[in-house]
Tab-separated table of C-alpha atoms and ligand atoms in Angstrom:
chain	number	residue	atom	x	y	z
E	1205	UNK	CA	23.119	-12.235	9.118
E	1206	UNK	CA	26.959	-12.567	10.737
E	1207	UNK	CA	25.811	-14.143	13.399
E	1208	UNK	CA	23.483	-16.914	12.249
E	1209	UNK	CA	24.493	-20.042	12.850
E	1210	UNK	CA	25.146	-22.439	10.633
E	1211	UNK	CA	21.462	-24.414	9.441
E	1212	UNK	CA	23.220	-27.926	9.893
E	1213	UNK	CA	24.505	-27.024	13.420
E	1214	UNK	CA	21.087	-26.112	14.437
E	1215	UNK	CA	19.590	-29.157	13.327
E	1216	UNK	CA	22.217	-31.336	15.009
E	1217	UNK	CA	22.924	-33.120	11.325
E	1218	UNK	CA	25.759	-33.543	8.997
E	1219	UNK	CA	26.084	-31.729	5.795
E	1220	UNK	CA	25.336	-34.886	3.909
E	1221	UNK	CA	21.841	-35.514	5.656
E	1222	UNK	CA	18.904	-37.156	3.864
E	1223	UNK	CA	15.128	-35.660	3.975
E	1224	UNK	CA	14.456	-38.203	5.962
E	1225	UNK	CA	17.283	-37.414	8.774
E	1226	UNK	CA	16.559	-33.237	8.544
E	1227	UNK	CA	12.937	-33.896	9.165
E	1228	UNK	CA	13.791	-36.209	11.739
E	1229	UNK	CA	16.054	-33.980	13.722
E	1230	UNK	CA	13.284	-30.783	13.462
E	1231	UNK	CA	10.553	-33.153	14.458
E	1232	UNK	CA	12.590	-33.285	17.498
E	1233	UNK	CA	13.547	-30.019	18.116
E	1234	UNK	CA	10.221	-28.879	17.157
E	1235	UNK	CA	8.370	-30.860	19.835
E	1236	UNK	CA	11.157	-29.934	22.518
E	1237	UNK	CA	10.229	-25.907	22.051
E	1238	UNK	CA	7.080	-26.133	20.758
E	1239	UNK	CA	5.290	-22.823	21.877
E	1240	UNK	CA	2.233	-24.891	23.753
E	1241	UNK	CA	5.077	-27.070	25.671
E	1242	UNK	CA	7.312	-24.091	26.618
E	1243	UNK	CA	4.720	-20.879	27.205
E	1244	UNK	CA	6.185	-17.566	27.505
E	1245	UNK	CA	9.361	-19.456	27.745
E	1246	UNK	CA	11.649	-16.620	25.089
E	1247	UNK	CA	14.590	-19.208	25.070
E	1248	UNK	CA	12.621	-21.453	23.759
E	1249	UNK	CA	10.358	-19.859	21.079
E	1250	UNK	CA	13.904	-18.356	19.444
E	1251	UNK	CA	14.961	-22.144	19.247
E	1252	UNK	CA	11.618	-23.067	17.847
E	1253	UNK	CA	12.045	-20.864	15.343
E	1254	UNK	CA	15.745	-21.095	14.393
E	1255	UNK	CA	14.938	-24.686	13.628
E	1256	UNK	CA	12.374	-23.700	11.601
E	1257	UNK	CA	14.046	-21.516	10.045
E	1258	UNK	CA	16.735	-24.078	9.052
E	1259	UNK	CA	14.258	-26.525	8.054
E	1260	UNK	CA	12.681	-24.273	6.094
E	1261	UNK	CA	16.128	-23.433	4.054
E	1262	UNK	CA	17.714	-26.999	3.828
E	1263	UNK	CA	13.909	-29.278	3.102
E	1264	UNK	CA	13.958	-26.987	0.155
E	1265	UNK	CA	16.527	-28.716	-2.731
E	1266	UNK	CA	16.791	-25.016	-4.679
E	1267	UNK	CA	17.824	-23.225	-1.273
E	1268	UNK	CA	19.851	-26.035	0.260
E	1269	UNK	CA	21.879	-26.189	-3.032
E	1270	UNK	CA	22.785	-22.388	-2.449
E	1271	UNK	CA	22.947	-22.691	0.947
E	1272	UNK	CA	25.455	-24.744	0.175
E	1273	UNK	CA	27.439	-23.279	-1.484
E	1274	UNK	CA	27.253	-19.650	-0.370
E	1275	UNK	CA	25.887	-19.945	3.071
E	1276	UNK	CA	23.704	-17.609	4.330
E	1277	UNK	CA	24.481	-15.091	1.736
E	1278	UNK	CA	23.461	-17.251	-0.878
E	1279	UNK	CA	19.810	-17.124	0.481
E	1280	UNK	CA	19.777	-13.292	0.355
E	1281	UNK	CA	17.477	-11.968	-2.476
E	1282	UNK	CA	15.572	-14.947	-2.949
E	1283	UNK	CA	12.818	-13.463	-0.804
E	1284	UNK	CA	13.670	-15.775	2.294
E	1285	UNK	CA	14.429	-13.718	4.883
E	1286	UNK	CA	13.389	-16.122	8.061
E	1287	UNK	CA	10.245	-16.394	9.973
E	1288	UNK	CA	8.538	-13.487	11.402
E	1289	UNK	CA	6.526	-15.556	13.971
E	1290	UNK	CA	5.181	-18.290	15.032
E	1291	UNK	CA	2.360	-18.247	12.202
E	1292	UNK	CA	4.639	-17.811	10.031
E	1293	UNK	CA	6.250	-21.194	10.928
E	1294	UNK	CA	2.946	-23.023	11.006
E	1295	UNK	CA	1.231	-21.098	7.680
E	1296	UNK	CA	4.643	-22.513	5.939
E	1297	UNK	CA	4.991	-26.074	7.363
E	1298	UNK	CA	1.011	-27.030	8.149
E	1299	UNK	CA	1.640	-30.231	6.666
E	1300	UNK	CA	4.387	-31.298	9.094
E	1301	UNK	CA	3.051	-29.984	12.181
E	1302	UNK	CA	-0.412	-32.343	10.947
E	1303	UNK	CA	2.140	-34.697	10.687
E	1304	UNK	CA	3.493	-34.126	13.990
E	1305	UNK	CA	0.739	-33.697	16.028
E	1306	UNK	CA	-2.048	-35.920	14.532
E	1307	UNK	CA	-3.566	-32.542	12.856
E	1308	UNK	CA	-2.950	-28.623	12.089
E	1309	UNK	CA	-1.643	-26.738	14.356
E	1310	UNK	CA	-2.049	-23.224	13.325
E	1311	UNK	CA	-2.469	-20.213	15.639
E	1312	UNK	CA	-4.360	-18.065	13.763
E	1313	UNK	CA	-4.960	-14.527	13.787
E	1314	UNK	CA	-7.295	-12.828	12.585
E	1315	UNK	CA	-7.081	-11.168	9.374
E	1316	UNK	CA	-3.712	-12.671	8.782
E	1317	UNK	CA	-1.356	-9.749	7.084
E	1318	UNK	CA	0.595	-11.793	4.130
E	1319	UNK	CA	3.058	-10.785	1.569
E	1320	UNK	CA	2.226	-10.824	-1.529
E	1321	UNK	CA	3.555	-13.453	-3.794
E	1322	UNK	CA	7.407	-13.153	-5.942
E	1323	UNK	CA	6.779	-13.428	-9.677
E	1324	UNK	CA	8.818	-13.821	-12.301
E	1325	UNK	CA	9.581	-13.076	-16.010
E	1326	UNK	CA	12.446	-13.852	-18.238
E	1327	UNK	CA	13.307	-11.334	-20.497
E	1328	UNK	CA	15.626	-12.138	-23.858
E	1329	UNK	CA	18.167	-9.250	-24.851
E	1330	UNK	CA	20.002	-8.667	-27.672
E	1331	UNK	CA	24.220	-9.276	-27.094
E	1332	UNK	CA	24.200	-5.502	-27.356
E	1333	UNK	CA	21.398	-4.436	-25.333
E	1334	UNK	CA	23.012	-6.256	-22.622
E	1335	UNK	CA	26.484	-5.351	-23.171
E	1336	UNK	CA	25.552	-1.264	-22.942
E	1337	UNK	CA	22.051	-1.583	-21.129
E	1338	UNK	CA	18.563	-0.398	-22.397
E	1339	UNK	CA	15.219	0.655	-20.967
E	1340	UNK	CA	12.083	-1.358	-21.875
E	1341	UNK	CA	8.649	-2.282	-20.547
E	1342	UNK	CA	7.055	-5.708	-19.910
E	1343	UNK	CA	3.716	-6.879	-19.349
E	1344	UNK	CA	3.218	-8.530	-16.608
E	1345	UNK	CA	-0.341	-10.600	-15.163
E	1346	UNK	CA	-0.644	-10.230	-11.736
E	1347	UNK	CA	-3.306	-9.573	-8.797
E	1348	UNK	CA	-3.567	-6.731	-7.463
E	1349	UNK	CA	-5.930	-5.195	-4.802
E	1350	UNK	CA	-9.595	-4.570	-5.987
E	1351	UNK	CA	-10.433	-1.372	-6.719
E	1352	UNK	CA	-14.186	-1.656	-5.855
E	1353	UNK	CA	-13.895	-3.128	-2.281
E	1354	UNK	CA	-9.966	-2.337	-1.700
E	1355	UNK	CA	-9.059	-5.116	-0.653
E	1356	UNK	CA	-11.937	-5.867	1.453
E	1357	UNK	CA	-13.330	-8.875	-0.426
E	1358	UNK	CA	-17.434	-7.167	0.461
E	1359	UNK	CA	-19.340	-5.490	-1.792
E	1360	UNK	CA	-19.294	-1.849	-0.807
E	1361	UNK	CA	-21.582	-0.186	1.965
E	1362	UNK	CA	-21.373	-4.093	3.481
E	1363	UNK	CA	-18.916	-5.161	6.710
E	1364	UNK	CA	-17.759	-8.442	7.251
E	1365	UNK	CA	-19.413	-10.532	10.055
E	1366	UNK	CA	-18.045	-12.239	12.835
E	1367	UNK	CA	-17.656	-16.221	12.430
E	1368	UNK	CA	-19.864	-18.316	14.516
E	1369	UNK	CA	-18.133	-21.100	14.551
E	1370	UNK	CA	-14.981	-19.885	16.023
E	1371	UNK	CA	-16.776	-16.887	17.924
E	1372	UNK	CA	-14.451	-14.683	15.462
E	1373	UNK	CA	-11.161	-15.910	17.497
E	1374	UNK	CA	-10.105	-17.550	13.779
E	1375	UNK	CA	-9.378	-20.997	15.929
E	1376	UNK	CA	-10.602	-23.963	17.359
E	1377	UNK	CA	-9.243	-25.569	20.429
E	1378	UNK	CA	-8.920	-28.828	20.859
E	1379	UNK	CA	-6.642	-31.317	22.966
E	1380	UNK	CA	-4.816	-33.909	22.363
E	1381	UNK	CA	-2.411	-35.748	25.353
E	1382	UNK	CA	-0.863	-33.265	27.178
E	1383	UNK	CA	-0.965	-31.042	23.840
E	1384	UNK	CA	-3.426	-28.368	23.546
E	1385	UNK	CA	-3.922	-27.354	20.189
E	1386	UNK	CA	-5.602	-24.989	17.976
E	1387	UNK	CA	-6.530	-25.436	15.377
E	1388	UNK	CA	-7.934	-22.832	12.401
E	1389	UNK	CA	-11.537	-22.492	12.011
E	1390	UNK	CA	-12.680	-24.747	9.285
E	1391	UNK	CA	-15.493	-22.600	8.218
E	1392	UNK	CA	-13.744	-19.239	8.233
E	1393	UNK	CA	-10.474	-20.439	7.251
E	1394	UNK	CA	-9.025	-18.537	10.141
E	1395	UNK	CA	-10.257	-15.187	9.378
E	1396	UNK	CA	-13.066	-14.869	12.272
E	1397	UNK	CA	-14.993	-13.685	9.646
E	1398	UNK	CA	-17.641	-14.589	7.249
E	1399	UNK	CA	-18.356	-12.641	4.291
E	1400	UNK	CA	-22.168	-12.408	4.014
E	1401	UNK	CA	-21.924	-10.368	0.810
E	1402	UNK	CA	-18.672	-10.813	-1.131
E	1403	UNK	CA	-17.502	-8.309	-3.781
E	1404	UNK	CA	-19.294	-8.881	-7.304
E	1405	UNK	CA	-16.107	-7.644	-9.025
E	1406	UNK	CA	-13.375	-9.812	-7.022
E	1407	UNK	CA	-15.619	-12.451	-6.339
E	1408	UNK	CA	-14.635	-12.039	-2.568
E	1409	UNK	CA	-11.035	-12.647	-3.019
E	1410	UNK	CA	-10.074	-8.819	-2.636
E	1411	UNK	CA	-7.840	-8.699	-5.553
E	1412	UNK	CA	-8.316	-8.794	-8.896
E	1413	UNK	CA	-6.144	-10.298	-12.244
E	1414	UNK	CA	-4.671	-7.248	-13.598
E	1415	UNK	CA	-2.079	-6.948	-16.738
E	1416	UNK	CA	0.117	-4.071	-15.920
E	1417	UNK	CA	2.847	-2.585	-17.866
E	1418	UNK	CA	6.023	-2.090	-16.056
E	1419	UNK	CA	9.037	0.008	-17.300
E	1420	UNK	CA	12.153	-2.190	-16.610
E	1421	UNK	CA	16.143	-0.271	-16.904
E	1422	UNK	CA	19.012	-2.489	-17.855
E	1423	UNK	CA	22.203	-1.901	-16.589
E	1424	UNK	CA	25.211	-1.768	-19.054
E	1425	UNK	CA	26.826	-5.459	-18.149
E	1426	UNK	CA	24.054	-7.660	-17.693
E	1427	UNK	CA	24.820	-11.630	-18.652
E	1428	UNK	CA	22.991	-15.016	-19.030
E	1429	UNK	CA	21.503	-15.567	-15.339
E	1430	UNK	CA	21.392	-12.250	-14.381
E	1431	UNK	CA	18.440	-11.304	-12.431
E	1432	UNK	CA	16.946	-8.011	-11.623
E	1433	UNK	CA	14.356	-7.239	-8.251
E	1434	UNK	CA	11.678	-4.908	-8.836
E	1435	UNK	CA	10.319	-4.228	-5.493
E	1436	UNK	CA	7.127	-3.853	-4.921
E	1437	UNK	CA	6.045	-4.959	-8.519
E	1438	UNK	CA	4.819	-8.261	-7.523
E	1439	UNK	CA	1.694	-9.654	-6.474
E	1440	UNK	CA	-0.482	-7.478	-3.584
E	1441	UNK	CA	-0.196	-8.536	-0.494
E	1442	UNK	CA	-3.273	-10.074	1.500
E	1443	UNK	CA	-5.145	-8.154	4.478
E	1444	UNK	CA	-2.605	-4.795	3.699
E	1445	UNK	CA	0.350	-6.922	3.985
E	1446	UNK	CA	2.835	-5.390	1.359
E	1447	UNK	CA	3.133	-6.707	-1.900
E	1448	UNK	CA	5.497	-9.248	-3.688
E	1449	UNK	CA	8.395	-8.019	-6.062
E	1450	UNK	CA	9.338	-9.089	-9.473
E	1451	UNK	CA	12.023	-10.937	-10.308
E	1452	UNK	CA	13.544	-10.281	-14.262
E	1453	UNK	CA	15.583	-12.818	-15.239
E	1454	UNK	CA	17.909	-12.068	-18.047
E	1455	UNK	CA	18.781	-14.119	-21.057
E	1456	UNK	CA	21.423	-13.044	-23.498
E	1457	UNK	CA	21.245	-13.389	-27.194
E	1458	UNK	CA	24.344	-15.100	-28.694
E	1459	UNK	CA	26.301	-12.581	-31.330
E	1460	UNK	CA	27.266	-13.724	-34.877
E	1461	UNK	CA	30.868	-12.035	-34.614
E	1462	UNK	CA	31.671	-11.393	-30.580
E	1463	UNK	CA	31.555	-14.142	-27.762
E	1464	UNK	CA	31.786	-12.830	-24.223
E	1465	UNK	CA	33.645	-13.849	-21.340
E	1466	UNK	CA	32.784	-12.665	-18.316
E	1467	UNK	CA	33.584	-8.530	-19.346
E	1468	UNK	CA	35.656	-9.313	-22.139
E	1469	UNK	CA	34.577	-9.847	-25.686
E	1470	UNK	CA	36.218	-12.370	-27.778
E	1471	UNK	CA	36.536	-12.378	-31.843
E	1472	UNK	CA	38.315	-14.323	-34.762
E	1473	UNK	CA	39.677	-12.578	-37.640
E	1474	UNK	CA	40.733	-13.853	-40.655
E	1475	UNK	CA	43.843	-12.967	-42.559
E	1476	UNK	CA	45.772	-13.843	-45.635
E	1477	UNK	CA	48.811	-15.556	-45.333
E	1478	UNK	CA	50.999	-12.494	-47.019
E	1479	UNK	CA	49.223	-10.275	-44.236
E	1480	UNK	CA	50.469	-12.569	-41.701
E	1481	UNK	CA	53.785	-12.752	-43.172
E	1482	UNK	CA	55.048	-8.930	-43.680
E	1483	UNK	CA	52.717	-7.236	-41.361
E	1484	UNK	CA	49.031	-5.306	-42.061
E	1485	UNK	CA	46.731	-2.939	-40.503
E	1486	UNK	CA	43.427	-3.756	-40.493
E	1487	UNK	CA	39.862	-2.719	-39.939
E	1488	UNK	CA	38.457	-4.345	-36.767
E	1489	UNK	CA	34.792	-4.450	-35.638
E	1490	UNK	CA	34.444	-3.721	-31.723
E	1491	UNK	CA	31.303	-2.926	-29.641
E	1492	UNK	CA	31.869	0.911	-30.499
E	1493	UNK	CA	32.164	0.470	-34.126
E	1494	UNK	CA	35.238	0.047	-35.930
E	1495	UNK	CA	38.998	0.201	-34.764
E	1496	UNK	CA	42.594	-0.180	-36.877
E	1497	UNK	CA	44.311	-3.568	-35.472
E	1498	UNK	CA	48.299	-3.320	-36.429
E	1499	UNK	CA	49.586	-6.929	-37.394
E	1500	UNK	CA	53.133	-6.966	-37.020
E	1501	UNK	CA	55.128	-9.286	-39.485
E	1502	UNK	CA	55.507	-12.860	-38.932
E	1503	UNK	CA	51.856	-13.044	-37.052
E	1504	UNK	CA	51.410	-16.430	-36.577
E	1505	UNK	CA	48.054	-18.837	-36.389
E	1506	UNK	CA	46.394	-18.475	-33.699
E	1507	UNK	CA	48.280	-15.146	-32.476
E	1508	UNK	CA	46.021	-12.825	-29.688
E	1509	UNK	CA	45.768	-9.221	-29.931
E	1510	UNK	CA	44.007	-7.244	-27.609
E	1511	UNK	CA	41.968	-3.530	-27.575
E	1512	UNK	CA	42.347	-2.833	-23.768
E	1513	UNK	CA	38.923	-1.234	-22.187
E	1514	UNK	CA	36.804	-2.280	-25.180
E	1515	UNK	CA	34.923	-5.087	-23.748
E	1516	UNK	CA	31.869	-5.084	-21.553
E	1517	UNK	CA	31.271	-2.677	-18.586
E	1518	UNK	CA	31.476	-4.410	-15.208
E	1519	UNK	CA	28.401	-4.250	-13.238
E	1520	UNK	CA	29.994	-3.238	-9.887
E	1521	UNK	CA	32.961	-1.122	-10.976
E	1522	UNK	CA	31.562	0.239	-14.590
E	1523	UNK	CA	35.264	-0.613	-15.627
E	1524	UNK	CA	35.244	-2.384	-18.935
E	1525	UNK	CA	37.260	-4.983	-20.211
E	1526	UNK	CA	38.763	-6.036	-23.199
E	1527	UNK	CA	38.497	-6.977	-26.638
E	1528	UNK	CA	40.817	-10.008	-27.821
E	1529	UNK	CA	40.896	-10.909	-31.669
E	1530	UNK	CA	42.132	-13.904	-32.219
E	1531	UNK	CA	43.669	-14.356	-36.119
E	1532	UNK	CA	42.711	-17.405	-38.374
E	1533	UNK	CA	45.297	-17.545	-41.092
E	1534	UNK	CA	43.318	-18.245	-44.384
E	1535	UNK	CA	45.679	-20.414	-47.086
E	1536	UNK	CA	44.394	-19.383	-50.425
E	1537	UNK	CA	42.426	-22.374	-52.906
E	1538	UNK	CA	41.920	-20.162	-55.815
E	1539	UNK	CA	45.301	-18.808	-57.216
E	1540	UNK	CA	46.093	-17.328	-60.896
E	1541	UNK	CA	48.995	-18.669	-62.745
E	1542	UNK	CA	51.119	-15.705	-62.100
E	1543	UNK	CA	50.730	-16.347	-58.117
E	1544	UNK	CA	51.331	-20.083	-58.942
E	1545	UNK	CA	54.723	-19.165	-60.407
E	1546	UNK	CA	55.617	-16.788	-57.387
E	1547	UNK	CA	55.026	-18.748	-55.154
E	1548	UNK	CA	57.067	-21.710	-56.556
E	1549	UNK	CA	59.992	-19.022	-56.709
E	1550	UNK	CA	59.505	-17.951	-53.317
E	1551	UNK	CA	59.653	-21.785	-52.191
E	1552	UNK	CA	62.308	-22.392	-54.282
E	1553	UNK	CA	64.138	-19.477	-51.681
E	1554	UNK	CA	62.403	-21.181	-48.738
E	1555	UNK	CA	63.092	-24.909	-49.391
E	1556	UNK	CA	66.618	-25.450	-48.337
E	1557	UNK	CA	66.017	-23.463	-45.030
E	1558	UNK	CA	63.032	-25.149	-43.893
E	1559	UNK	CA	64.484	-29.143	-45.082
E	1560	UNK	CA	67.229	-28.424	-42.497
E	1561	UNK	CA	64.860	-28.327	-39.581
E	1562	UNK	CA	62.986	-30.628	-40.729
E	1563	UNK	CA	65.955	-32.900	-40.565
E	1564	UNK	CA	66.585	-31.599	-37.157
E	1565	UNK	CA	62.894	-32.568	-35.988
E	1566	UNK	CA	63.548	-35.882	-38.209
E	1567	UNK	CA	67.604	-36.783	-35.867
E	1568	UNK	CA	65.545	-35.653	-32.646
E	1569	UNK	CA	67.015	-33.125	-32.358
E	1570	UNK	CA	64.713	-30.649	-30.420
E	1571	UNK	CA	66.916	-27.701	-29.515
E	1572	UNK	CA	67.161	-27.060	-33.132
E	1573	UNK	CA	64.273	-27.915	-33.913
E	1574	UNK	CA	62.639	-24.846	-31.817
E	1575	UNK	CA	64.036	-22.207	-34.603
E	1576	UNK	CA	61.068	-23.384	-36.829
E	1577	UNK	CA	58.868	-20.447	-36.344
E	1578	UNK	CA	61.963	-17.896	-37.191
Q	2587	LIG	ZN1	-13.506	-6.546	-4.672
Q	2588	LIG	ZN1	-14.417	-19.208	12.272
């Protein structure tokens, strides 16, 4: 991966490139180290396919966009991992090299091994499920290889026959300028084979639709976009090739009391002005259950506390981080005539003190001023 270079370079285009220029600039390329222009030429066939390669990553909007902003590493784990070969290259861009070359150029081989295909499910979880993990099980609809023929696509005790169109060589040959091309066989489809009596159960497509139940486990510190590979649990691959995996993407519940930041849990707590005033301790709710928060006197609106180590594990170091509370200082709307009278005394003792800064604030007077909150 170090030593890739970069996708634009290899096309000879700016960063900013249209559709238009990228496929441009690979036409180019392409036709310069095409395999049938430059045979047994190895120079060549690693251009060929670099460009492809790059084509492949920056004609696609999704991969470009990462691309572009991670670079190569931003590709890894979305199951592009280059081209193999050269059919490879042609089973993923048939439509340009028609394009190119007035019609398909694939070099077929017979019984083509593929991959199977990626699949995906998105999986909702509860704000504590993800904060502390969980194991679960989803159903997922997928093909998978027959289990009358294996795979085969015949009915069993039958073989495939050879084509007779293509002779079994999967490919046509036909020429065009100084091009030679194959092409695949239209009537086996590349395989060199015909099927004379297809598998009842598969219908001759070698795999079946299958709902299978797969255990998935969580790891403590999942978040929104997450996204978890299950090798090997996606679709079977064609002709023995191996199969696809499964992506989970993860979707995170919001909570009615905690938000999360990153590994740290946020909350608002409410307290009474008095509390704020000479000072409290307090029952707390945190992911563990609940913890004593000390108010010292004079909290003010707005004021952060923090529980260190009782936020959300990381998912790379398992450290967790914290809890901040954030107090809301509640004035009271529904007072008895006794806390009426009080609390005209206690004005009575504040008034004088807090009229003075005012009238500091008032004569812009700002140095002053700042000894409001004492
Ligand atoms: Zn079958
Ligand atoms: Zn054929």
């Amino acid at each position: 991966m170090a030593n890739k270079r970069d996708y634009y370079e290899v096309l000879g285009t700016s960063r900013n490139a249209t559709d238009d220029e990228l496929k441009a600039s690979y036409r180019k390329l392409a036709l310069k180290h095409h395999p049938d222009r430059n045979p047994g030429d190895k120079a060549a066939e690693e251009e060929f396919k670099e460009a492809a390669e790059a084509y492949g990553v920056l004609h696609d909007p999704q991969k470009r966009s990462l691309y572009d902003q991670y670079g190569h590493r931003g590709l890894e784990g979305t199951g592009f991992s280059g081209f193999g070969g050269f059919e490879d290259i042609f089973s993923s861009f048939g439509d340009i090299f028609e394009d190119f070359f007035g019609f398909g150029s694939g070099r077929s081989s017979q019984t083509r091994v593929q991959r199977g295909a990626d699949l995906r499910y998105d999986l909702v979880l509860s704000f504590m499920q993800a904060a502390f993990g969980t194991e679960t099980e989803i159903d997922v609809e997928k093909n998978e290889q027959c289990p009358v023929c294996e795979g085969h696509a015949c009915e069993p005790g039958t073989h495939p026959e050879t084509c007779k169109h293509c002779q079994g060589q999967g490919q046509v040959t036909r020429t065009q300028g100084f091009f030679s091309v194959r092409t695949t066989c239209p009537i086996c489809h590349g395989n060199g084979q015909m099927i004379a009596h297809p598998c009842a159960k598969c219908r001759g497509n070698g795999q079946v639709l299958v709902r299978k139940r797969v255990a998935v486990k969580i790891p403590a510190g999942v978040d929104s976009g997450s996204r978890l590979r299950l090798t090997g649990e996606g679709e079977a691959g064609g002709h023995g090739g191996p199969a696809g995996d499964l992506y989970v993407f993860v979707r995170v519940e919001a909570h009615e009391f905690f938000e999360r930041s990153n590994t740290d849990v946020f909350c608002r707590v409410p307290i009474g002005f008095v509390q704020a005033a000479l000072g409290d301790k307090m029952s707390v709710p945190t992911l563990d259950g609940e913890k004593i928060l000390e108010i010292p006197k004079g909290t003010q609106p707005g004021d952060i506390f923090r529980f260190t180590g009782e936020g959300i594990p990381s998912l790379q170091s398992r450290r967790r981080g914290d809890q901040i509370i954030q107090v809301d200082i509640h004035t009271p709307t529904h007072l008895t005539k006794k806390q009426v009278a009080l609390l005209i005394e206690f004005s009575k003792l504040e008034k004088n003190k807090l009229s003075s800064k005012l009238k500091n604030i008032l004569k812009g007077n700002p140095a002053k001023a700042n000894g409001l909150r004492n």
